[in-house]
Coordinates of C-alpha atoms in Angstrom, one line a residue:
M1 CA 4.1 -58.0 -12.9
L2 CA 2.6 -54.3 -14.8
K3 CA 4.2 -51.8 -15.1
M4 CA 3.5 -48.5 -13.1
K5 CA 2.8 -45.7 -14.2
K6 CA 4.6 -42.3 -14.6
V7 CA 3.5 -38.7 -15.0
F8 CA 5.4 -35.1 -15.2
I9 CA 3.8 -32.4 -13.9
Y10 CA 5.1 -28.9 -14.7
S11 CA 4.0 -25.5 -13.5
N12 CA 5.7 -22.3 -14.7
G13 CA 3.3 -19.9 -12.6
C14 CA 1.8 -18.2 -9.2
Y15 CA 1.5 -19.7 -6.3
T16 CA -1.8 -20.7 -7.1
N17 CA -1.1 -22.1 -10.2
R18 CA 2.2 -24.6 -7.8
I19 CA -1.0 -25.3 -5.6
E20 CA -2.9 -26.8 -8.3
A21 CA 0.4 -28.3 -9.7
K22 CA 1.0 -29.8 -6.3
G23 CA -2.2 -31.0 -5.8
L24 CA -2.2 -33.3 -9.4
E25 CA 1.0 -34.6 -8.0
R26 CA -0.6 -35.9 -4.9
L27 CA -3.4 -37.0 -6.9
F28 CA -1.5 -39.3 -9.0
K29 CA 0.4 -40.7 -6.3
G30 CA -2.4 -41.6 -4.3
N31 CA -3.8 -43.7 -7.1
G32 CA -0.6 -45.2 -7.6
W33 CA 1.3 -43.8 -10.0
T34 CA 4.8 -42.8 -9.9
C35 CA 6.0 -38.8 -9.9
S36 CA 9.1 -38.6 -13.0
D37 CA 11.4 -35.5 -12.5
R38 CA 11.6 -35.8 -16.2
A39 CA 8.8 -35.3 -19.3
K40 CA 10.8 -37.8 -21.8
D41 CA 10.7 -40.5 -18.8
A42 CA 7.1 -39.7 -18.2
D43 CA 3.4 -41.6 -19.7
F44 CA 2.0 -38.3 -19.3
I45 CA 3.2 -34.8 -19.0
L46 CA 1.0 -32.1 -17.0
F47 CA 2.0 -28.7 -18.0
E48 CA 0.3 -26.0 -15.5
T49 CA 0.6 -23.1 -17.2
C50 CA 1.1 -19.4 -16.6
A51 CA 0.3 -16.7 -19.0
F52 CA -1.0 -13.7 -17.5
N53 CA 1.6 -11.3 -19.4
K54 CA 3.4 -11.7 -22.8
E55 CA 6.5 -12.8 -21.7
K56 CA 5.2 -15.8 -19.5
E57 CA 3.1 -16.7 -22.4
D58 CA 6.0 -16.6 -24.8
E59 CA 7.7 -18.9 -22.1
C60 CA 4.8 -21.6 -22.3
I61 CA 4.8 -21.4 -26.1
S62 CA 8.4 -22.6 -25.9
T63 CA 8.1 -25.0 -23.0
I64 CA 5.0 -26.5 -24.8
A65 CA 7.4 -27.2 -28.0
R66 CA 10.2 -28.5 -25.8
F67 CA 8.1 -31.3 -24.2
A68 CA 6.8 -32.3 -27.2
K69 CA 10.0 -33.1 -28.6
E70 CA 11.3 -34.9 -25.5
K71 CA 8.1 -37.0 -24.8
N72 CA 8.5 -40.7 -25.6
R73 CA 6.5 -41.9 -28.5
G74 CA 2.8 -42.9 -27.1
A75 CA 2.9 -40.1 -24.1
Q76 CA 0.6 -37.8 -23.9
L77 CA 0.8 -33.9 -23.1
I78 CA -2.3 -32.2 -22.0
V79 CA -1.9 -28.1 -21.4
C80 CA -3.9 -26.9 -18.5
G81 CA -3.5 -24.3 -16.5
C82 CA -4.4 -20.6 -17.7
L83 CA -3.2 -20.7 -21.5
P84 CA -6.0 -22.3 -22.4
K85 CA -8.5 -19.3 -21.2
I86 CA -6.1 -16.6 -22.0
N87 CA -4.9 -16.6 -25.5
K88 CA -6.6 -19.9 -26.5
K89 CA -5.8 -18.8 -30.2
R90 CA -2.3 -18.7 -30.1
L91 CA -2.1 -21.6 -27.9
R92 CA -3.8 -23.9 -30.6
D93 CA -1.8 -22.4 -32.9
N94 CA 1.2 -23.6 -31.1
F95 CA -0.5 -27.4 -29.7
K96 CA -3.1 -29.7 -31.0
G97 CA -3.7 -32.2 -28.1
L98 CA -5.5 -31.6 -24.9
C99 CA -6.5 -27.9 -22.9
L100 CA -7.9 -28.1 -20.0
D101 CA -8.3 -24.9 -18.3
P102 CA -9.1 -25.2 -14.5
S103 CA -12.8 -24.8 -14.8
T104 CA -12.4 -27.9 -16.7
L105 CA -9.1 -29.9 -15.1
S106 CA -12.0 -32.3 -13.1
S107 CA -12.6 -34.7 -16.4
L108 CA -8.9 -35.5 -16.4
G109 CA -10.1 -37.8 -14.6
K110 CA -12.3 -39.4 -17.4
L111 CA -9.5 -39.5 -19.7
V112 CA -6.4 -40.8 -17.0
P113 CA -6.7 -44.2 -14.8
V114 CA -6.8 -42.1 -11.3
K115 CA -10.4 -42.3 -9.2
E116 CA -10.8 -39.7 -7.3
G117 CA -9.5 -36.8 -5.0
F118 CA -10.2 -33.7 -8.2
Q119 CA -12.5 -32.1 -6.0
D120 CA -9.6 -30.9 -3.5
I121 CA -6.8 -30.2 -6.0
S122 CA -6.8 -26.3 -5.5
K123 CA -7.8 -26.3 -2.0
S124 CA -4.1 -25.7 -0.1
Q125 CA -0.8 -27.6 -0.6
Y126 CA 2.4 -27.5 1.4
L127 CA 4.8 -25.6 -0.7
F128 CA 8.2 -24.2 -0.5
D129 CA 8.1 -20.5 0.5
D130 CA 11.2 -18.2 -0.2
H131 CA 10.2 -15.9 3.0
Y132 CA 10.2 -18.9 5.8
Q133 CA 13.1 -20.8 3.4
G134 CA 11.2 -24.5 4.4
D135 CA 7.9 -25.1 3.6
A136 CA 4.5 -23.8 3.9
L137 CA 1.0 -24.4 4.3
Y138 CA -0.3 -22.4 1.4
I139 CA -4.4 -21.9 2.2
K140 CA -6.3 -21.0 -1.3
I141 CA -9.2 -19.1 0.2
S142 CA -10.8 -17.9 -2.7
S143 CA -11.4 -17.6 -6.9
G144 CA -11.3 -14.8 -8.8
C145 CA -11.9 -11.8 -7.7
M146 CA -14.7 -8.3 -7.9
D147 CA -12.5 -5.9 -10.2
R148 CA -11.8 -5.5 -13.4
C149 CA -8.0 -4.3 -13.7
A150 CA -7.7 -3.1 -17.9
Y151 CA -5.1 -5.5 -17.7
C152 CA -5.4 -8.1 -16.3
A153 CA -6.1 -11.7 -18.3
V154 CA -6.4 -13.7 -15.4
K155 CA -9.9 -12.2 -15.1
N156 CA -10.9 -14.5 -18.0
V157 CA -10.0 -17.7 -16.2
F158 CA -11.5 -16.8 -13.2
P159 CA -14.5 -14.8 -14.2
K160 CA -16.2 -14.1 -10.6
L161 CA -15.8 -14.6 -6.9
V162 CA -16.3 -18.0 -5.6
S163 CA -14.9 -17.6 -1.8
R164 CA -14.8 -20.9 0.3
P165 CA -16.9 -21.3 3.8
K166 CA -15.1 -20.0 6.5
K167 CA -16.0 -23.1 8.7
E168 CA -13.7 -25.1 6.1
I169 CA -10.6 -22.8 5.8
L170 CA -10.7 -22.7 9.7
E171 CA -11.0 -26.4 10.5
E172 CA -8.1 -26.7 7.7
F173 CA -5.9 -24.4 9.6
R174 CA -6.6 -26.3 12.8
R175 CA -5.9 -29.1 11.8
S176 CA -2.9 -28.8 10.4
L177 CA -2.0 -26.6 13.9
K178 CA -2.7 -29.9 15.4
D179 CA 0.0 -32.1 13.5
G180 CA 2.9 -29.2 14.2
N181 CA 2.6 -26.9 11.0
R182 CA 3.6 -23.6 12.2
N183 CA 3.8 -21.4 8.2
F184 CA 1.0 -20.5 6.9
C185 CA 0.2 -19.0 4.0
I186 CA -3.1 -17.4 3.0
T187 CA -3.5 -16.5 -0.9
A188 CA -6.3 -16.4 -3.9
E189 CA -6.0 -14.4 -7.2
D190 CA -7.4 -11.7 -4.8
I191 CA -7.3 -11.8 -0.5
G192 CA -8.9 -8.7 -0.5
C193 CA -12.1 -9.6 -1.4
Y194 CA -12.9 -12.9 0.1
G195 CA -16.0 -13.3 1.5
L196 CA -18.2 -10.8 -0.3
D197 CA -20.2 -13.1 -2.0
I198 CA -20.9 -15.4 1.0
G199 CA -21.7 -12.6 3.4
T200 CA -18.0 -12.2 5.4
D201 CA -14.6 -10.5 4.5
L202 CA -10.9 -11.2 4.8
V203 CA -11.3 -9.2 8.5
G204 CA -13.6 -11.6 9.6
L205 CA -11.3 -14.6 8.5
L206 CA -8.5 -13.3 9.9
E207 CA -9.8 -12.5 13.5
D208 CA -10.9 -16.0 13.9
I209 CA -7.7 -17.3 12.5
V210 CA -5.3 -14.9 14.6
R211 CA -7.7 -16.0 18.1
L212 CA -6.2 -19.4 17.1
K213 CA -3.7 -20.6 20.1
G214 CA -0.2 -21.7 19.3
R215 CA 3.0 -20.9 17.7
Y216 CA 2.7 -19.8 14.5
S217 CA 3.0 -17.3 11.9
I218 CA 1.1 -16.1 8.5
I219 CA 1.9 -14.4 4.8
L220 CA -0.9 -13.0 3.5
R221 CA -0.8 -12.7 -0.8
R222 CA -2.0 -10.8 -3.2
L223 CA -3.9 -8.4 -0.8
N224 CA -5.2 -6.1 -3.7
P225 CA -5.5 -2.5 -2.3
S226 CA -9.0 -2.0 -3.5
C227 CA -9.9 -3.4 -0.1
L228 CA -8.3 -1.0 1.9
K229 CA -11.2 1.6 1.7
R230 CA -13.7 -1.2 3.0
I231 CA -11.3 -3.2 5.1
G232 CA -8.2 -1.4 5.4
R233 CA -8.8 0.0 9.3
G234 CA -9.5 -3.7 10.3
L235 CA -6.5 -5.1 8.6
V236 CA -4.1 -3.0 10.6
D237 CA -5.7 -4.2 13.8
I238 CA -4.9 -7.7 12.9
I239 CA -1.3 -6.8 12.4
D240 CA -1.3 -5.6 15.8
S241 CA -1.4 -9.4 16.8
K242 CA 2.3 -9.9 15.7
R243 CA 0.9 -12.8 13.8
I244 CA 1.3 -11.7 10.7
R245 CA 4.4 -11.6 9.3
Y246 CA 4.9 -10.7 5.5
I247 CA 2.3 -8.6 3.0
C248 CA 2.2 -8.6 -0.3
T249 CA 0.1 -6.1 -1.6
P250 CA 0.5 -4.8 -5.8
A251 CA 1.3 -0.7 -5.3
Q252 CA 1.4 -0.9 -9.5
S253 CA 2.1 2.5 -9.7
G254 CA 2.5 6.0 -8.0
S255 CA 0.6 7.8 -10.0
D256 CA -3.3 8.3 -9.0
K257 CA -3.7 9.1 -13.1
V258 CA -2.3 5.6 -14.1
L259 CA -4.1 4.3 -11.5
R260 CA -7.3 5.1 -12.6
L261 CA -6.2 4.4 -16.3
M262 CA -5.4 0.9 -15.3
N263 CA -9.0 0.9 -13.2
R264 CA -7.6 0.4 -10.1
K265 CA -9.6 1.2 -7.3
Y266 CA -7.5 3.1 -4.6
S267 CA -5.0 6.2 -4.7
V268 CA -1.9 6.0 -4.1
A269 CA -2.2 8.4 -0.2
E270 CA -4.7 5.3 0.9
F271 CA -1.9 2.8 -0.1
R272 CA 0.7 4.7 1.7
D273 CA -1.9 5.1 4.8
F274 CA -1.8 1.4 4.7
I275 CA 2.0 0.7 4.4
K276 CA 2.5 3.2 7.2
K277 CA -0.2 1.9 9.8
A278 CA 0.9 -1.3 9.1
R279 CA 4.6 -0.7 10.1
D280 CA 3.5 1.2 12.6
G281 CA 1.1 -1.7 14.8
F282 CA 4.0 -4.2 13.8
S283 CA 7.8 -3.0 13.4
L284 CA 9.0 -6.7 11.8
L285 CA 6.6 -6.8 9.1
K286 CA 7.6 -7.6 5.9
I287 CA 5.9 -5.8 2.7
K288 CA 6.5 -6.9 -0.8
T289 CA 4.6 -5.1 -3.8
D290 CA 4.6 -5.5 -7.2
F291 CA 5.1 -2.4 -9.8
M292 CA 3.7 -2.5 -13.3
V293 CA 5.9 0.0 -16.3
G294 CA 5.0 0.8 -19.6
F295 CA 1.1 0.9 -19.3
P296 CA -0.2 3.0 -22.0
G297 CA -0.4 7.1 -21.1
E298 CA 2.4 6.6 -18.7
T299 CA 4.8 9.8 -18.7
E300 CA 8.2 10.5 -17.2
E301 CA 6.1 11.9 -14.0
D302 CA 3.9 9.3 -13.8
F303 CA 7.2 6.9 -13.7
R304 CA 9.0 9.4 -10.9
K305 CA 5.9 9.2 -8.8
S306 CA 6.1 5.4 -8.9
L307 CA 10.4 5.9 -8.2
D308 CA 9.8 8.1 -5.4
L309 CA 7.0 5.5 -3.6
V310 CA 9.9 2.9 -4.0
L311 CA 12.1 4.8 -2.8
E312 CA 10.2 6.1 0.4
S313 CA 8.5 3.0 1.3
R314 CA 11.7 1.0 1.5
F315 CA 9.6 -2.4 1.1
D316 CA 11.5 -5.7 1.7
K317 CA 10.8 -7.1 -2.0
V318 CA 9.7 -5.4 -5.1
L319 CA 9.0 -7.2 -8.8
A320 CA 8.9 -5.2 -11.6
F321 CA 7.1 -6.2 -15.0
K322 CA 6.3 -4.9 -18.1
F323 CA 3.0 -3.7 -19.2
S324 CA 2.2 -6.1 -22.2
K325 CA -1.1 -6.4 -24.0
R326 CA -3.5 -8.6 -23.6
T327 CA -6.5 -10.2 -25.3
N328 CA -10.1 -9.6 -24.3
T329 CA -8.7 -7.1 -21.8
I330 CA -10.1 -3.6 -21.5
A331 CA -6.1 -2.1 -22.1
W332 CA -6.2 -4.7 -25.2
G333 CA -7.4 -1.7 -27.1
L334 CA -5.4 1.4 -25.4
K335 CA -3.2 3.9 -27.6
D336 CA -0.2 5.7 -26.4
C337 CA 1.0 2.7 -25.9
I338 CA 5.3 3.6 -24.6
P339 CA 8.0 1.7 -26.6
E340 CA 9.5 -1.1 -25.6
E341 CA 13.1 0.0 -24.6
I342 CA 11.3 2.5 -22.5
K343 CA 9.4 0.2 -20.9
D344 CA 13.0 -1.9 -20.2
A345 CA 14.3 1.2 -18.6
R346 CA 11.7 2.5 -16.6
Q347 CA 11.6 -2.0 -15.3
R348 CA 15.5 -1.4 -14.3
N349 CA 15.0 2.1 -12.6
I350 CA 12.7 0.5 -10.4
V351 CA 14.8 -2.5 -9.0
L352 CA 18.0 -0.1 -9.0
A353 CA 15.4 2.2 -6.7
H354 CA 14.6 -0.4 -4.3
K355 CA 18.1 -1.5 -4.2
L356 CA 18.7 2.0 -3.1
S357 CA 15.9 2.2 -0.7
V358 CA 17.8 -1.2 1.0
K359 CA 20.5 -0.1 1.1
T360 CA 20.3 3.6 2.9
L361 CA 17.7 1.3 5.5
T362 CA 20.8 -1.0 6.6
N363 CA 23.3 2.5 6.4
S364 CA 21.0 4.3 8.7

């Protein structure tokens, strides 16, 4: 009897990264493979890397070294995901094996005995979601974006916007509803620019989705506020439908000066106005945001404005990231860098400000 091949698939990344990892898992299982829980038991190890900042990149390098040490003699380690595009030199300095980025991942089918299915791995998968405390169907509606944020290395991985046809997304949503799913998450590198390459937009897609009958709710992830000038009013109208339960939209800073330095295409006032109107439309709406601290040129006054935005907006969840220089980005050559200890302190203070805002809201 032939021994069944085993594959170990690991992701250290964002939801879109995890969609791809889950798609690979489904692909291998569908072709007769067994998915292992441990790298040392596998014939193939696929590492879906995330390297959007220096901290994640360092994590990738140490994980690659660990897997290389753990794997069986004869087993193959393949590095996938964003790192091969974001910092190819550092990866090659630390790993001599096969590397595949999202644009070349389908070539894996020539190297590993799987028959079919690579065209579907990056579209939609069921993933555990903290908000739902259970599985949700994550629908990736596009890849890439239209902006060029100064700090963003992911732009090098997905250089242009490629939107899925609206009809295809709607059919997928209908099928999942028919199968009994009630939890959905719409995601992409930036859902706010969906459709600009195919003559539609996010509002048009969501209008068609929320018209579908049934009991279900939707999370919107990675809504870049740069879309608010264009579709903010339409988004607020859709939120009034009560179908949208959770929005993830990254503020990044409470300072207009810093937003301009970051090459973010919106103002703090526009962001505030959207948050207020969205909550006015649906009081149970949950809002999560991200802040980046220590961007070159960020003064104490600029940072204070970010703290003020956290305190007054009372977000349901806040993540704070420290700026780190990434190769092949606009910010790579910027001067006026912030010392690491100041970035650490600002990151802690964003977290503390959010805890204070939640406590104040709870006691009010």
